[in-house]
Each structure stands twice: as structure tokens, then as C-alpha cells.
Amino acid sequence: MRLGFKIAVRFLKSNLGQTFLIVLGIAIGVSVQIFIGSLIQGLQKSLIDKTIGNSAHITVLSAEEEEETENQEIIEDYDLLYQEILGINAKIEDAVVVADYPAVLEYEEDSQSVLVRGFDLAQAEAIYEFSDRLVEGRIPKETDEVMLGIDLKDKYKLKVGDFVTLITNKGNVDEFIVSGFFDLKVSSVNKTWAVTTLKSSENLFGLDRTITSIEIQLAEANVFDADLVADQIRQTLGAEYEIEDWKSQNEQLLSGLSGQSISSIMIQVFVLISVVLGIASVLAITVMQKSRQLGILKAMGIKNSAASYIFLFEGFLLGILGAILGIAFGLGLAYSFTKFAINPDGTPVIALFISPSFIAGSGVIAVVASVLAALVPAIRSSKLNPIDIIRNN
Amino acid sequence: MEKIMELRNIDKIYGTQIQTQVLYDINLSFEQGSFNSIIGQSGSGKSTLLNIMGTLDRPTNGQVLIKGIPANEMTENELADLRNTSIGFVFQFHYLLPEFTAIENVLMPFQIQTGKITKEIRNKAEEYMDLVGLSQVRNNPSSKMSGGQQQRTAIARALINRPSIILADEPTGNLDSDSTETIYELMRDINQKLGTTFIIITHDRRIAEKADRIVEIKDGRINLDIRK
Ligand SMILES: Nc1ncnc2c1ncn2[C@@H]1O[C@H](COP(=O)(O)OP(=O)(O)O)[C@@H](O)[C@H]1O
Ligand SMILES: [Mg+2]
């Protein structure tokens, strides 16, 4: 083993140009893999972030049609339910109670319909991060304070501190002070949400301790289990409740993403195959080039297995060097991509997702592939008969 | 004297379609510590015979016994071990590994055997380099040495594992007569000091006559076998 390694190193050093070319070949393969992989993963992550970043992963609604107010099915006495939901599955990170009702917003001569969303606003941070999303003003604290989407501010030239009127379907009317504006990066939300406290919403709609839904947030690593967790909640809570999850609501997006993943894997597999073929053919030539040396070594009594280790080690060393260089190239490529392919505001067009485990995985695959590619030359060298070399001088 | 190498009824036929018989029923044995030469015209079968003795080639019929053990009953790995520990080869075209220095080449058979180099063996290798008169150039790349130096390196390499037999195929075939003289004296010296058995193919009668025994091969048969 040790001798095989030593001879492999010498063989590689004795032909630096060729060694460098193979290493470069592997490195290019690895860097393409890393770049494409990081690009696709980044793309998918940002798409998923946009889809579920600031929205509930799972929503629990009432399924009882008779208990309707303001055309909404309601949930009364939600405290027990809330506690129960939090305990259903460890993947559930947070839950937020919400009272959602439609209303009409009036400001000076204008009016439009809005969705009044009453939250326990401290709780709602878990999903909506209003403190980060706030563009101006502050989050509603007192009753009769409302926070509006940024689009409404521009549309009606509203300012923090202005008074707006909210009118419910039943005809309840109340004046609210605009406490601030938020931007949740989704225009339909920015145009129609009027966020207020649970208390204000109860007052406005004349309801007490009544909500319309409980929104659930999963830990980041578990977002793709939303459908499974939703199933479990459905089973636990029974038919009284309707459970929605983001995955079922975004099936098209998800199938698009999985198609993209498959094509990215295909690209990576083909890159890998061409790298393996490249190494295998160059190493096969190396066996020919070194057949004289192998003949001498065998005449001196090196065993066939030890002779084959030489080439396995060559493959291994080439793989290691290629992987290291390839990772450096790949990261460099990714870095320059995020530096040069940028939006007018300086943010990258696509935020690459640099996953250390993916990069390490690509490196390991390159090393394994290189060793596998060295298998054919290794077998050849173990089969080489020294007499053929000695006889033909 | 103990027979260290014995050939019994050796035939060698090359080819399958067109068969050429190169060796005919060779019976020959060599004693431990002897210094032997094999002569004969080019194409008479000397190299074929030597390669069979060195277990590099297999006879078509007959048996090779090395230290009394039949080579045809050994596995490939056992043969490799045998070549490594008991036989030293010196070929006409010195066959050093160009990727290694002279002393690394000398140490190679030892490394094949044990995997690592100890201080003692390094000293011993330096001693052998000294013996063949190459202590000055021992760290040179082997490819950067003259033909005579390479051949002397090959002899030091053949000695490193203290083999009982050294098989040399025209070791001075492409050297000038001064180098030729030096190398024969060196081998004779080693034979006397270390008791190593030498079987040397040569086309140089002058050199052959210095051996204890001359075997002449003619058309694949033993034509002469002279002992002094
Ligand atoms: N692989 C082979 N196939 C066929 N004939 C061979 C082969 N090797 C050697 N020969 C023939 O065997 C004969 C003996 O060769 P060799 O042992 O090299 O002779 P020498 O060493 O005495 O010059 C020659 O005629 C040579 O052409
Ligand atoms: Mg010959």
C-alpha cells in the first residue's frame, strides 16, 4: 500500500503536464457541478422562500358551516385547541391565532375592500416578522390602531397617524389610526391586508374570544413535511376542522421544482460520466507509458495487487487534487456570479445556495469516481506479465 | 555442494498457431555459491532459459526447482515473493525506474518486501553503492547516469535483499570494455565475499573463461558444459 502510494506520487510527478491536465479536467467537472447545483438550489430556495417565507405552512380552519359570522366560519374558545395543536408534532414550531374578516376601508372620498386580520401581534412575529417588514411607523398596540400594506399608502397618499374608517358587512363602523405600513413583498397582500390586534378586531366585529383560523409555522428544516404534519393534525382534530398546507396549495410549483432538480441531477451525472471517462482513458494510457516500470517492478517481485494499488492511488490523488481545485473554482465562479450578475439595487439576480454538505458531497463523489475510473487501468496493470516487457527489452 | 537451481527436462515452445521450439529437453543444475556463465550464439535460447530459471517465464514441459522447491507448484504471489527475496536480476538494458534516484532504485526490492525503509537498510544500500563505486552519485536521478553507472546500480539493486542467486542476461552487452571489466570483477568479488550464486549470460568468451563453469547452448540444446 505504502509503496503503491509512493510510486503513484512519483509517476504523477514524473509527468506533471499530464497530471495537471487530468486534475484540471476533474476540477472543471467538479466546479460545474458545484456551480449548477448551488444555482439550482439557490433558485429553488428563493422560490420557496417567496412562497412560504411570510405565510403559514399549515392553516387550521373551522369546517362547521352553521357557526358563521360575517360569512366566515369561526372557532370559539380556541385556547384548548391552540394548546392541543402545539403538542401534536414536535416539528410544529409556532402557532398564531388569527381573526380574519372582510371589511370596507374608507379614506376621504375613496374606499376599497380589505381583509381585516386580527392577530396577537407578538405571536404573529413567528410567521410574519412584522417588526422586520415594517417600512414606516410601528406595529399596532392600542385598540383602534391598524397597520396597512405599503401599496395602500401610495395609492391613497396615507401617512402614519391618519384616520381611516372600517365598515363591516354587518354595518359596524369604527375609526382606526394608521400606526404604520408593512411590506410583505407580495402585492396582493400589500394591497388588501389591514393588520390589527385581536382585541380591535373583536371590537369591530362585535365578537368575543372568537377567531377564524390558527396558522402554524414549522421549523425551517421541516417545511417539506407540511403535508405529513397536516395529515396528522387532520387525524387528531377530526372532521370539525379543515386543514390546509402550503404543499397541497402549491403543487404546480413543487412539481416544477422537482423537474428542475431532476434536470440538474442529470446534468451533474453527465458531467461526472465525462470526467470518469476522461480519467479512465488517460490512466489507461499511463499504464502503457509505465508498462516498462511495471515489468521491472514485477520482475523484482511486486505483487499483482500492489501493482494495481499504484493506479488506484493515482486515481485517488488525482481525485483529491481535482476536487480541491474544483471546489475552489466552483466557489470562485459562484462568488463572481453573485458579484457580477446583480440587480440594479446591488442584490444578486439569483442568490446561490452554498451548502457545505453539497460541496463536500461533490468532492467526495469526484474522489470516488476517480478511484473507480482508475479501476480499469489498475486491473490492466495487475494483469501485465513482466516477461512481455523483459523479452521485448 | 547443494543444488540451488535445477532444471529438469525443460522444453520451451513459443506460439500456438506457428510453433517454434526454442529449448529441447534441458537438464541442468547449479551449485550454491558457484559462478557460472552461459554462452551461445544469438537466438540459441539463452535468454529464454534464464527467464525460465528466474520464474519470469514458464517452461512448456519440465520442472524448475529453486532451492529444491518446484516453481510450477507455487502461486503467483509465492513466485513474486521468491523473486523478491531469493533472486536478483541484472538485465542487459539495466531497467532502472527513471522516476527514482539511484539509491531509491537500489532500495526498491527491499521496499517491495517490507513497505518501509529503515535506517539499517539505508546504510546497507549505501554500503552496496560504495561497493559498486557509486557513492558519489547515489542521489542522482537514475535516468541521468551513464550506462555503466546504471548497470552497477542494477547490480547493487540485485544485491539489496541478499538473494541466493543472481541471474544476469548480458549485463555488459552495451558497455565499453573497461566498464565490462569493472563489472565482472565486481560480480566475482561479490560472489567470493557474499557467496552469492551467479548465472551470467555473456557473448564475451574472454569474460566467460573467468567463470567456474561455462555452459554453451546451441540451437536450444546444451552443447558444452565445462567446469574448471
Ligand atoms: N515470444 C516469442 N515468440 C516466438 N519466438 C520467440 C519469442 N521469444 C524468443 N523467441 C525466439 O526464441 C529464440 C531464442 O531466443 P532467445 O532466448 O532470446 O535467444 P538468445 O538470448 O540466446 O539470443 C529466438 O529464435 C527467438 O526468435
Ligand atoms: Mg538474449
XYZ file of C-alpha atoms and ligand atoms in Angstrom:
649
model
C 0.000 0.000 0.000
C 2.630 2.416 1.155
C 4.908 1.594 -1.748
C 1.974 1.801 -4.156
C 1.285 5.287 -2.860
C 4.913 6.327 -3.157
C 5.203 5.027 -6.709
C 1.896 6.680 -7.631
C 3.193 10.027 -6.384
C 6.402 9.606 -8.380
C 4.542 8.608 -11.518
C 2.304 11.645 -11.210
C 5.271 13.920 -10.569
C 7.253 12.461 -13.462
C 4.596 13.629 -15.876
C 3.446 16.916 -14.436
C 1.863 18.229 -17.628
C -0.368 15.203 -17.964
C -1.165 15.178 -14.240
C -2.116 18.833 -14.392
C -4.409 18.242 -17.362
C -6.303 15.436 -15.628
C -6.578 17.454 -12.422
C -7.864 20.377 -14.445
C -10.400 18.126 -16.148
C -11.708 16.835 -12.823
C -11.654 20.345 -11.363
C -13.744 21.731 -14.209
C -16.240 18.926 -13.764
C -16.462 19.496 -10.015
C -16.744 23.266 -10.381
C -19.543 22.946 -12.935
C -21.337 20.592 -10.571
C -20.944 22.911 -7.638
C -21.939 25.962 -9.599
C -25.000 24.432 -11.232
C -26.007 22.703 -8.018
C -25.690 25.885 -5.951
C -27.504 27.876 -8.610
C -30.441 25.493 -8.821
C -30.635 25.071 -5.060
C -30.457 28.839 -4.595
C -33.154 29.338 -7.186
C -35.394 26.786 -5.545
C -34.767 28.132 -2.097
C -35.626 31.645 -3.118
C -38.775 30.456 -4.880
C -39.831 28.541 -1.808
C -38.903 31.449 0.434
C -41.073 33.714 -1.657
C -43.886 31.210 -1.477
C -43.820 30.381 2.203
C -41.383 32.840 3.714
C -44.062 35.009 5.283
C -47.101 32.829 5.240
C -48.440 29.957 7.222
C -47.151 26.472 6.462
C -50.360 24.919 7.736
C -53.699 26.605 8.483
C -56.410 25.160 10.719
C -59.912 26.432 9.868
C -63.359 25.552 11.138
C -65.393 23.227 8.966
C -68.720 23.864 10.682
C -70.869 25.888 8.370
C -73.594 26.812 10.863
C -71.195 28.760 13.042
C -70.805 31.611 10.641
C -70.279 35.255 11.244
C -69.505 37.817 8.569
C -69.532 34.913 6.040
C -66.635 33.308 7.908
C -66.611 30.036 9.723
C -65.432 30.727 13.212
C -63.678 28.972 16.045
C -64.776 29.799 19.576
C -62.915 29.027 22.807
C -59.696 28.425 20.948
C -57.316 28.244 23.910
C -57.535 24.473 24.334
C -57.365 23.917 20.606
C -54.295 26.142 20.396
C -52.512 24.168 23.103
C -53.545 20.885 21.535
C -52.167 21.872 18.147
C -48.813 22.893 19.583
C -48.492 19.427 21.100
C -49.405 17.357 18.042
C -45.991 17.179 16.455
C -42.551 18.299 17.527
C -41.996 19.780 14.079
C -44.561 22.465 14.852
C -42.536 25.465 15.884
C -45.199 28.103 16.407
C -48.886 28.723 16.012
C -50.696 32.014 15.620
C -54.368 32.643 16.203
C -55.994 34.864 13.599
C -59.358 36.571 13.280
C -59.881 37.380 9.589
C -62.933 39.266 8.365
C -63.683 41.202 5.223
C -64.436 44.915 5.566
C -64.508 48.094 3.557
C -61.832 50.685 4.145
C -62.772 54.324 3.660
C -60.354 57.227 3.482
C -61.559 60.652 2.407
C -63.525 60.048 -0.816
C -62.007 56.645 -1.591
C -62.993 53.212 -0.444
C -61.980 49.621 -1.144
C -62.484 46.228 0.357
C -59.800 44.906 2.675
C -59.174 41.867 4.795
C -59.006 42.830 8.434
C -56.551 40.480 10.118
C -56.597 40.459 13.890
C -53.515 38.903 15.470
C -51.892 38.540 18.781
C -49.111 40.571 17.237
C -46.337 39.247 19.448
C -47.334 35.735 18.406
C -47.608 36.731 14.745
C -43.908 37.686 14.660
C -43.129 33.979 14.296
C -44.672 33.872 10.835
C -44.898 37.397 9.546
C -41.910 39.142 11.142
C -43.789 42.433 11.073
C -41.044 44.171 13.001
C -38.729 43.491 10.028
C -41.376 44.100 7.406
C -42.392 47.433 8.845
C -41.437 50.229 6.469
C -42.776 53.118 8.477
C -44.408 53.769 11.851
C -44.926 50.975 14.360
C -46.895 47.815 14.964
C -50.454 48.401 16.351
C -50.525 48.366 20.159
C -53.652 50.151 21.303
C -57.111 49.192 20.197
C -58.243 51.058 17.099
C -54.801 51.065 15.569
C -54.287 49.462 12.179
C -51.231 48.694 10.084
C -51.686 48.753 6.295
C -49.798 47.367 3.331
C -47.331 49.677 1.637
C -49.373 49.710 -1.587
C -52.295 51.369 0.192
C -50.034 54.124 1.439
C -49.013 55.004 -2.104
C -52.480 54.555 -3.517
C -54.256 56.861 -1.073
C -51.312 59.073 -0.060
C -51.790 57.939 3.525
C -49.487 58.952 6.362
C -48.807 57.435 9.761
C -51.329 58.931 12.159
C -54.081 59.371 9.558
C -57.555 58.163 10.407
C -59.277 55.531 8.261
C -62.759 54.085 8.624
C -63.500 50.348 8.544
C -67.046 49.167 7.815
C -68.025 45.523 8.360
C -70.536 43.556 6.284
C -72.994 43.824 9.173
C -72.623 47.579 9.109
C -70.415 48.095 12.157
C -68.283 51.198 11.658
C -65.153 52.199 13.502
C -62.359 54.719 13.088
C -58.800 53.464 13.166
C -55.464 55.294 13.384
C -52.890 54.167 10.846
C -49.939 53.104 13.053
C -47.616 52.032 10.271
C -47.064 50.405 6.876
C -45.604 46.987 6.150
C -44.188 45.382 3.047
C -44.594 41.593 2.839
C -43.261 41.540 -0.757
C -46.479 40.112 -2.149
C -48.565 42.723 -3.906
C -51.961 41.130 -3.215
C -51.122 41.211 0.492
C -49.728 44.725 0.399
C -52.935 45.896 -1.321
C -55.554 44.245 0.861
C -54.391 43.484 4.371
C -55.347 45.642 7.297
C -53.491 44.223 10.299
C -54.687 44.974 13.770
C -54.781 43.477 17.235
C -57.062 40.619 18.119
C -58.875 42.925 20.536
C -59.525 45.639 17.929
C -60.843 43.076 15.510
C -63.148 41.618 18.151
C -64.450 45.059 18.974
C -65.012 45.973 15.360
C -66.875 42.802 14.505
C -68.677 42.542 17.832
C -67.264 39.150 18.695
C -65.643 37.918 21.850
C -62.847 35.337 22.056
C -63.544 34.172 18.581
C -61.072 33.535 15.782
C -61.272 32.239 12.243
C -58.099 30.203 11.986
C -54.885 29.052 13.613
C -51.814 29.377 11.445
C -48.910 27.030 12.002
C -45.239 27.520 11.343
C -42.855 24.566 11.070
C -39.143 24.677 11.758
C -37.249 25.619 8.605
C -35.784 22.164 8.143
C -39.241 20.609 8.236
C -41.207 22.780 5.812
C -41.330 19.944 3.306
C -43.110 17.771 5.844
C -46.037 20.225 5.936
C -48.364 17.756 4.202
C -47.494 14.959 6.615
C -47.890 17.152 9.677
C -51.166 18.443 8.214
C -52.390 14.863 7.891
C -51.542 14.184 11.483
C -53.365 17.327 12.612
C -56.349 16.318 10.486
C -56.458 12.933 12.171
C -56.065 14.373 15.647
C -58.608 17.155 15.330
C -61.219 15.276 13.308
C -63.753 16.485 10.779
C -64.665 19.610 12.731
C -61.670 21.360 11.230
C -60.338 21.910 7.801
C -56.567 21.753 7.432
C -54.680 23.429 4.604
C -50.969 23.102 3.961
C -48.693 25.039 1.633
C -47.535 21.996 -0.275
C -51.014 20.944 -1.347
C -51.731 24.520 -2.310
C -48.571 24.817 -4.418
C -48.495 21.519 -6.223
C -47.591 23.053 -9.550
C -44.678 24.951 -8.124
C -43.431 21.820 -6.412
C -43.666 19.642 -9.488
C -41.841 22.352 -11.428
C -39.123 22.372 -8.812
C -38.775 18.630 -8.814
C -38.483 18.658 -12.611
C -35.761 21.219 -12.249
C -33.977 19.127 -9.640
C -34.070 16.101 -11.901
C -32.583 18.009 -14.813
C -29.921 19.438 -12.538
C -29.049 15.923 -11.361
C -28.969 14.754 -14.984
C -26.502 17.485 -15.872
C -24.370 16.555 -12.897
C -24.457 12.864 -13.750
C -23.362 13.538 -17.326
C -20.572 15.810 -16.171
C -19.493 13.033 -13.827
C -19.595 10.400 -16.571
C -17.465 12.502 -18.882
C -14.971 13.150 -16.091
C -14.779 9.434 -15.303
C -14.289 8.529 -18.961
C -11.598 11.181 -19.257
C -9.664 9.922 -16.246
C -10.071 6.291 -17.232
C -8.709 6.875 -20.717
C -5.773 8.986 -19.596
C -4.870 6.481 -16.881
C -5.146 3.651 -19.398
C -2.546 5.460 -21.486
C -0.422 5.923 -18.363
C -0.384 2.170 -17.806
C 1.024 1.783 -21.323
C 3.569 4.517 -20.682
C 4.623 2.908 -17.430
C 4.460 -0.715 -18.566
C 8.253 -0.927 -18.615
C 8.424 0.196 -14.999
C 5.639 -2.193 -14.053
C 7.512 -5.034 -15.760
C 10.665 -4.249 -13.771
C 8.728 -4.000 -10.521
C 7.073 -7.334 -11.185
C 10.379 -8.966 -12.054
C 11.614 -7.667 -8.695
C 8.657 -9.327 -7.038
C 5.968 -6.690 -6.587
C 2.639 -8.498 -6.219
C -0.142 -8.007 -8.721
C -2.359 -6.443 -6.079
C 0.344 -3.958 -5.094
C 0.869 -3.119 -8.764
C -2.804 -2.324 -9.092
C -2.748 -0.086 -5.990
C -0.367 2.222 -7.846
C -3.109 3.201 -10.255
C -5.860 3.249 -7.652
C -3.734 5.683 -5.686
C -3.127 7.703 -8.817
C -6.873 7.913 -9.304
C -7.347 8.790 -5.644
C -4.689 11.509 -5.680
C -5.957 12.955 -8.943
C -9.460 12.906 -7.492
C -8.380 14.716 -4.309
C -6.422 17.362 -6.193
C -9.188 17.761 -8.757
C -11.831 18.028 -6.049
C -9.902 20.667 -4.092
C -9.171 22.721 -7.187
C -12.715 22.184 -8.443
C -14.237 23.362 -5.168
C -12.021 26.454 -5.299
C -13.073 27.100 -8.930
C -16.717 26.425 -8.178
C -16.791 28.778 -5.206
C -14.884 31.388 -7.209
C -17.382 31.050 -10.022
C -20.279 31.309 -7.596
C -18.701 34.316 -5.920
C -18.114 36.170 -9.172
C -21.610 35.285 -10.293
C -23.119 36.900 -7.204
C -20.811 39.897 -7.704
C -21.396 40.473 -11.419
C -24.864 39.157 -12.150
C -26.671 41.690 -9.973
C -29.920 43.612 -9.955
C -29.870 47.435 -10.205
C -30.093 47.606 -6.401
C -26.927 45.532 -5.994
C -28.538 42.293 -4.852
C -27.612 39.196 -6.860
C -30.023 38.131 -9.625
C -30.086 34.706 -8.070
C -28.839 34.168 -4.538
C -26.765 30.996 -4.812
C -27.206 28.488 -2.075
C -23.759 27.405 -0.909
C -24.306 24.241 1.066
C -21.124 22.883 2.666
C -22.532 19.381 2.698
C -23.405 19.554 -1.009
C -19.921 20.839 -1.822
C -18.244 18.225 0.329
C -20.506 15.637 -1.316
C -19.456 16.753 -4.804
C -15.822 16.498 -3.727
C -16.287 13.022 -2.294
C -18.146 11.883 -5.425
C -15.281 13.183 -7.575
C -12.741 11.246 -5.499
C -14.820 8.052 -5.566
C -15.396 8.450 -9.314
C -11.674 8.956 -9.901
C -10.829 5.813 -7.958
C -13.486 3.911 -9.919
C -12.080 5.286 -13.156
C -8.668 4.003 -12.087
C -10.086 0.521 -11.682
C -9.686 -0.448 -15.338
C -6.046 0.698 -15.538
C -5.421 -0.956 -12.157
C -6.724 -4.281 -13.422
C -4.629 -3.898 -16.555
C -1.515 -3.279 -14.534
C -2.194 -6.251 -12.301
C -2.545 -8.469 -15.381
C 0.606 -7.184 -17.033
C 3.117 -10.004 -17.470
C 6.730 -8.957 -16.803
C 8.140 -11.389 -19.364
C 6.500 -9.398 -22.164
C 8.456 -6.345 -21.051
C 11.748 -8.118 -20.340
C 11.704 -10.082 -23.602
C 10.991 -7.039 -25.763
C 13.611 -5.077 -23.834
C 27.527 -28.772 -2.831
C 23.812 -28.051 -2.574
C 21.871 -27.596 -5.789
C 20.312 -24.169 -5.663
C 18.839 -24.198 -9.162
C 17.808 -27.281 -11.033
C 16.205 -27.657 -14.452
C 14.595 -30.978 -15.362
C 13.624 -31.858 -18.931
C 12.834 -28.303 -19.906
C 11.131 -27.713 -23.272
C 10.036 -24.314 -24.441
C 7.777 -23.894 -27.411
C 6.689 -20.432 -28.488
C 3.493 -19.711 -30.372
C 0.244 -21.604 -30.755
C -0.518 -21.323 -34.493
C 3.061 -21.462 -35.724
C 5.055 -23.290 -33.084
C 8.746 -22.752 -32.643
C 10.617 -24.922 -30.210
C 13.382 -22.917 -28.601
C 14.569 -25.263 -25.833
C 14.867 -29.042 -26.106
C 14.937 -31.238 -23.012
C 17.345 -29.170 -20.935
C 18.710 -30.794 -17.790
C 20.985 -28.550 -15.807
C 21.755 -27.733 -12.196
C 23.814 -25.091 -10.427
C 25.502 -25.310 -7.053
C 25.192 -22.808 -4.280
C 27.937 -20.192 -4.323
C 29.118 -21.035 -7.840
C 29.924 -18.509 -10.559
C 28.547 -19.704 -13.904
C 28.418 -18.391 -17.413
C 26.108 -19.318 -20.249
C 27.304 -18.646 -23.758
C 25.907 -19.321 -27.198
C 25.000 -17.647 -30.433
C 22.340 -15.066 -30.641
C 18.943 -16.759 -30.882
C 20.163 -20.008 -29.360
C 17.754 -19.748 -26.408
C 19.939 -18.339 -23.598
C 17.548 -15.571 -22.507
C 14.589 -17.912 -22.686
C 16.418 -20.320 -20.399
C 17.411 -17.593 -17.939
C 13.878 -16.194 -17.803
C 12.575 -19.664 -17.059
C 15.125 -20.027 -14.248
C 14.016 -16.652 -12.909
C 10.340 -17.763 -12.940
C 9.510 -14.871 -15.243
C 8.621 -17.356 -17.968
C 7.135 -20.824 -17.682
C 8.550 -23.846 -19.498
C 6.252 -25.722 -21.871
C 7.376 -29.019 -20.314
C 9.664 -29.876 -17.430
C 10.345 -28.569 -13.971
C 12.334 -25.764 -12.399
C 13.389 -26.335 -8.804
C 14.710 -23.435 -6.816
C 16.305 -24.477 -3.533
C 14.607 -27.802 -4.188
C 11.116 -26.333 -4.467
C 9.284 -26.852 -7.774
C 8.315 -23.442 -9.188
C 5.309 -24.768 -11.087
C 3.636 -25.639 -7.794
C 3.816 -22.088 -6.491
C 1.119 -19.438 -6.775
C 1.811 -16.138 -8.496
C 2.216 -14.396 -5.168
C 4.625 -17.045 -3.911
C 6.654 -16.684 -7.096
C 6.708 -12.912 -6.652
C 7.987 -13.418 -3.097
C 10.572 -15.889 -4.298
C 11.842 -13.489 -6.957
C 11.924 -10.706 -4.428
C 13.858 -12.497 -1.727
C 15.907 -15.177 -3.461
C 16.657 -13.961 -6.976
C 18.389 -10.824 -8.157
C 18.062 -9.833 -11.818
C 20.507 -7.847 -13.899
C 19.293 -7.319 -17.450
C 21.158 -6.154 -20.485
C 19.218 -2.902 -20.636
C 19.626 -2.125 -16.939
C 15.939 -1.354 -16.428
C 16.084 1.136 -13.609
C 12.984 3.097 -12.690
C 13.629 6.549 -14.169
C 11.274 8.237 -11.674
C 13.547 7.328 -8.772
C 17.105 8.162 -7.753
C 19.896 5.592 -7.918
C 19.696 4.708 -4.234
C 15.901 4.581 -4.300
C 16.195 2.057 -7.130
C 18.612 0.041 -5.038
C 16.161 0.087 -2.132
C 13.174 -0.862 -4.283
C 13.316 -4.676 -3.805
C 13.510 -4.118 -0.053
C 10.547 -1.758 -0.140
C 8.571 -4.269 -2.160
C 9.259 -6.744 0.616
C 8.607 -4.644 3.708
C 6.969 -1.413 2.610
C 9.256 0.875 4.549
C 12.852 1.868 4.720
C 14.755 1.580 7.977
C 17.959 3.310 8.937
C 19.838 -0.007 8.804
C 18.724 -0.835 5.287
C 19.572 2.651 4.102
C 23.082 2.183 5.493
C 23.288 -1.177 3.797
C 22.168 0.342 0.485
C 24.844 2.997 0.863
C 27.370 0.246 1.532
C 26.364 -1.504 -1.700
C 26.542 1.763 -3.601
C 30.018 2.078 -2.204
C 30.825 -1.487 -3.241
C 29.815 -0.766 -6.854
C 31.710 2.523 -6.680
C 28.751 4.901 -6.892
C 28.644 6.592 -3.500
C 29.210 9.962 -5.179
C 26.182 9.761 -7.471
C 23.770 7.737 -5.351
C 21.236 10.552 -5.122
C 21.224 11.296 -8.841
C 18.094 10.570 -10.829
C 18.720 7.136 -12.325
C 17.949 8.387 -15.816
C 20.770 10.921 -15.588
C 23.543 8.338 -15.151
C 25.845 6.732 -17.707
C 25.181 3.193 -18.966
C 27.949 1.721 -16.801
C 26.690 3.550 -13.721
C 23.143 2.359 -14.354
C 24.334 -1.211 -14.710
C 26.284 -1.011 -11.476
C 23.212 0.444 -9.794
C 21.240 -2.535 -11.118
C 23.803 -4.865 -9.534
C 23.538 -3.091 -6.187
C 19.762 -3.378 -6.507
C 20.046 -7.105 -7.242
C 22.066 -7.473 -4.033
C 19.950 -5.497 -1.575
C 17.760 -8.368 -0.383
C 20.802 -10.673 -0.140
C 19.408 -13.126 -2.711
C 20.974 -16.552 -3.069
C 21.050 -16.310 -6.873
C 21.796 -13.504 -9.258
C 20.683 -14.005 -12.854
C 22.343 -11.672 -15.317
C 21.495 -11.500 -19.010
C 24.348 -9.940 -20.932
C 24.882 -7.371 -18.179
C 27.694 -5.712 -20.098
C 26.222 -6.162 -23.545
C 26.150 -2.492 -24.356
C 29.084 -1.254 -22.303
C 32.627 -0.423 -23.324
C 35.333 -2.950 -22.465
C 36.647 -1.019 -19.447
C 33.222 -0.925 -17.827
C 32.736 -4.563 -18.769
C 35.920 -5.492 -16.942
C 34.921 -3.485 -13.839
C 31.515 -5.081 -13.677
C 32.774 -8.653 -13.964
C 35.357 -8.063 -11.320
C 32.659 -6.597 -9.141
C 30.414 -9.636 -9.564
C 33.251 -12.047 -8.977
C 34.116 -10.098 -5.863
C 30.574 -10.256 -4.555
C 30.444 -13.969 -5.335
C 33.526 -14.507 -3.211
C 32.612 -12.132 -0.371
C 28.926 -12.938 -0.029
C 28.766 -16.426 -1.502
C 26.027 -15.391 -3.918
C 25.418 -17.782 -6.828
C 25.808 -16.093 -10.222
C 24.425 -17.300 -13.533
C 25.536 -14.910 -16.238
C 24.762 -14.924 -19.933
C 27.533 -13.408 -21.973
C 28.708 -13.399 -25.551
C 32.210 -12.423 -24.452
C 34.377 -15.561 -24.312
C 37.124 -13.705 -22.510
C 34.740 -12.991 -19.667
C 33.165 -16.445 -19.737
C 36.524 -18.027 -19.217
C 36.838 -16.322 -15.836
C 33.786 -18.265 -14.579
C 33.927 -21.554 -12.626
C 31.782 -23.164 -15.256
C 30.828 -22.477 -18.862
C 27.615 -23.833 -20.337
C 27.199 -23.417 -24.081
C 23.734 -23.507 -25.596
C 23.371 -24.323 -29.249
C 20.010 -24.394 -31.026
C 18.200 -24.934 -27.757
C 20.361 -27.746 -26.513
C 23.359 -27.939 -24.178
C 26.393 -28.214 -26.426
C 29.186 -27.860 -23.889
C 29.389 -27.924 -20.087
C 32.888 -27.179 -18.834
C 33.842 -26.929 -15.169
C 37.186 -25.756 -14.012
N 7.811 -14.576 -27.703
C 8.444 -15.290 -28.656
N 7.735 -15.854 -29.629
C 8.320 -16.575 -30.585
N 9.628 -16.775 -30.655
C 10.410 -16.226 -29.707
C 9.857 -15.439 -28.661
N 10.862 -15.036 -27.866
C 12.005 -15.520 -28.399
N 11.735 -16.224 -29.493
C 12.684 -16.952 -30.308
O 13.341 -17.870 -29.494
C 14.675 -17.990 -29.871
C 15.569 -17.822 -28.672
O 15.521 -16.515 -28.228
P 16.390 -16.023 -27.019
O 16.121 -16.905 -25.857
O 16.139 -14.602 -26.829
O 17.867 -16.260 -27.545
P 19.236 -15.627 -27.059
O 19.000 -14.961 -25.771
O 20.119 -16.804 -26.967
O 19.658 -14.707 -28.126
C 14.916 -16.948 -30.957
O 14.894 -17.593 -32.210
C 13.780 -16.039 -30.838
O 13.432 -15.504 -32.074
Mg 19.275 -12.957 -25.265
